Amino acid sequence: MNLHIEDFKEGQVTVLKLAGEIDAYTAPQLKEKLLGLLREENADVQVDLEKVNYMDSTGLGVFISGLKTANEVNSSFTLVNLQENVYRLFNITGLNDVMKIENTIRGGM
Amino acid sequence: MSSAKIDIKEYQDLLKQYLETKDELVLYQAEQLSKGIKQDVSPDEIIEQHYKALLDISPDLDENIKDSFEFLIQTMTSYALAYKEYHDLRAKQLELKAEIEVAANMQNTLLSTKVPKVNGLDIGVTSIPAKLMNGDYYHFVQDDEGNIGVAIADVIGKGIPAAFFMSMIKYAMESFPENRMYPKIILELLNRVVERNVESGMFVTMFYALYDIHSNEFYYATAGHEPGFIYRADQGEFEEIDAKGLLLGVKKEVKYNQYVDEINEDDLIVLLTDGVTECRDGDRFIEREEVLEVIKEHRNLPAQQIVDHVYKYLERLQDFKLRDDFTLIVLKRNS
């Protein structure tokens, strides 16, 4: 399976729109893209996960790296529109308490 | 390159026979001969041998045909190089595979843990890596009073780095004092070890529990690990273990909640890694309910046989493949 990655500016916010699956095969390209965007100081990135129907623990690893990078350079990111099964991973791992997550699809929050 | 790898005499004889008789049996023999050609003979060498053999049979070959052979041999040059590279890589790959197998064996030795035998609690466990190296880890300890400590963990990130990382966790855990250690304290100590020692992008989920063998109380805490289940024999139903906590290594100082449940006769405690519920059957993911159903069906068997049945069930599914390492532990309070 593939992951389609698209990014564009919406005012001050950089939107990172993902579609497909985040797993060991697609995680490296996502990591490169996300960390690249977050390394710009004061960057505000909105990661749209609406079209992501599967994510495994390697995907979590990417967002944890993102969190560490964001803290280092004072940028930030928000995860939006998570599918229920994807949100479940953030919930189990306790990451929903340390990351900004908005608009989970079909309940969850 | 040497030409001794093809039996040139035999080739020539067969070619001659075929040109004279057009006999299909000779064609078949040629096929047999091709099977005997060593893989390090390059395609251009074979053409060259053919050309020589042909010249021997018909020395008065048309000049155009002679030249066309020279031309063909030149054309094959870079293909021959690619072919050789392929074989070199294949040899190298076999070598690497052998080395990984050595590492996997070493991992098994380093991470081996004994399943404790204790009256009143029957323990079954299975752990199968998706690739050669296992990123899952489980560990049992028994304290002076006979209580059982059990850890189940999953390194985020797979393969060799994950496996080495797990060894670090194991040795950290073994350095803790041997008297009664509560899950909350273990996770807080481990979190510090992991936070200090990992590169970004590598993290651990762990569920740690202490089973008090005298009071049948089950103490536990989780660091972002997939929740397990308790099968309540009196109700005939599973209850999800409700616990929360941040995975290890994300933040420096983390406080973990500790929970306690009473375990009654014939209850089962089911602990697992997410490989169990991430297994794929074709394009379908295995639901947790399915795994639990199999456990329930075999609940009267010894714990080890229960976990073996689950794995066999998953294996039997068509197109089954492990997408992640798979670990399942069942603790059963005997009546």
mmCIF file of N, CA and C in Angstrom, chain B residues 103-113 133 137 139 163-164 166-168 170-171 174:
data_model
loop_
_atom_site.group_PDB
_atom_site.id
_atom_site.type_symbol
_atom_site.label_atom_id
_atom_site.label_comp_id
_atom_site.label_asym_id
_atom_site.label_seq_id
_atom_site.Cartn_x
_atom_site.Cartn_y
_atom_site.Cartn_z
ATOM 1 N N ALA B 103 22.597 -13.607 14.791
ATOM 2 C CA ALA B 103 22.115 -12.560 15.705
ATOM 3 C C ALA B 103 20.796 -12.976 16.359
ATOM 4 N N ALA B 104 19.910 -13.588 15.568
ATOM 5 C CA ALA B 104 18.613 -14.013 16.106
ATOM 6 C C ALA B 104 18.800 -15.076 17.187
ATOM 7 N N ASN B 105 19.733 -15.984 16.949
ATOM 8 C CA ASN B 105 20.027 -17.002 17.963
ATOM 9 C C ASN B 105 20.564 -16.376 19.234
ATOM 10 N N MET B 106 21.436 -15.374 19.022
ATOM 11 C CA MET B 106 22.031 -14.694 20.154
ATOM 12 C C MET B 106 20.952 -13.966 20.942
ATOM 13 N N GLN B 107 20.014 -13.372 20.205
ATOM 14 C CA GLN B 107 18.899 -12.684 20.851
ATOM 15 C C GLN B 107 18.110 -13.657 21.724
ATOM 16 N N ASN B 108 17.854 -14.825 21.164
ATOM 17 C CA ASN B 108 17.104 -15.819 21.930
ATOM 18 C C ASN B 108 17.813 -16.174 23.226
ATOM 19 N N THR B 109 19.139 -16.261 23.138
ATOM 20 C CA THR B 109 19.904 -16.583 24.331
ATOM 21 C C THR B 109 19.870 -15.426 25.322
ATOM 22 N N LEU B 110 20.102 -14.213 24.808
ATOM 23 C CA LEU B 110 20.158 -13.035 25.682
ATOM 24 C C LEU B 110 18.826 -12.773 26.370
ATOM 25 N N LEU B 111 17.751 -12.957 25.619
ATOM 26 C CA LEU B 111 16.447 -12.557 26.129
ATOM 27 C C LEU B 111 15.659 -13.705 26.737
ATOM 28 N N SER B 112 16.275 -14.855 26.823
ATOM 29 C CA SER B 112 15.499 -16.002 27.279
ATOM 30 C C SER B 112 15.008 -15.784 28.711
ATOM 31 N N THR B 113 13.816 -16.217 28.959
ATOM 32 C CA THR B 113 13.237 -16.093 30.296
ATOM 33 C C THR B 113 12.530 -17.404 30.594
ATOM 34 N N MET B 133 14.218 -11.319 13.500
ATOM 35 C CA MET B 133 14.456 -10.809 14.841
ATOM 36 C C MET B 133 13.125 -10.358 15.452
ATOM 37 N N TYR B 137 8.869 -8.602 23.503
ATOM 38 C CA TYR B 137 9.652 -9.130 24.591
ATOM 39 C C TYR B 137 8.725 -9.457 25.745
ATOM 40 N N HIS B 139 8.867 -11.223 29.876
ATOM 41 C CA HIS B 139 9.836 -11.518 30.925
ATOM 42 C C HIS B 139 9.073 -11.923 32.184
ATOM 43 N N ALA B 163 15.632 -5.363 18.528
ATOM 44 C CA ALA B 163 16.054 -6.515 19.310
ATOM 45 C C ALA B 163 17.182 -6.156 20.280
ATOM 46 N N PHE B 164 18.137 -5.372 19.788
ATOM 47 C CA PHE B 164 19.237 -4.994 20.675
ATOM 48 C C PHE B 164 18.742 -4.105 21.801
ATOM 49 N N MET B 166 15.868 -4.208 23.151
ATOM 50 C CA MET B 166 15.168 -5.030 24.126
ATOM 51 C C MET B 166 16.143 -5.647 25.127
ATOM 52 N N SER B 167 17.333 -5.986 24.643
ATOM 53 C CA SER B 167 18.332 -6.545 25.557
ATOM 54 C C SER B 167 18.670 -5.535 26.640
ATOM 55 N N MET B 168 18.742 -4.263 26.230
ATOM 56 C CA MET B 168 19.044 -3.206 27.197
ATOM 57 C C MET B 168 17.961 -3.165 28.284
ATOM 58 N N LYS B 170 16.025 -5.541 29.203
ATOM 59 C CA LYS B 170 16.075 -6.728 30.059
ATOM 60 C C LYS B 170 17.133 -6.566 31.152
ATOM 61 N N TYR B 171 18.305 -6.056 30.747
ATOM 62 C CA TYR B 171 19.360 -5.948 31.744
ATOM 63 C C TYR B 171 19.072 -4.858 32.755
ATOM 64 N N GLU B 174 16.793 -6.474 35.208
ATOM 65 C CA GLU B 174 17.452 -7.437 36.083
ATOM 66 C C GLU B 174 18.305 -6.768 37.142
#
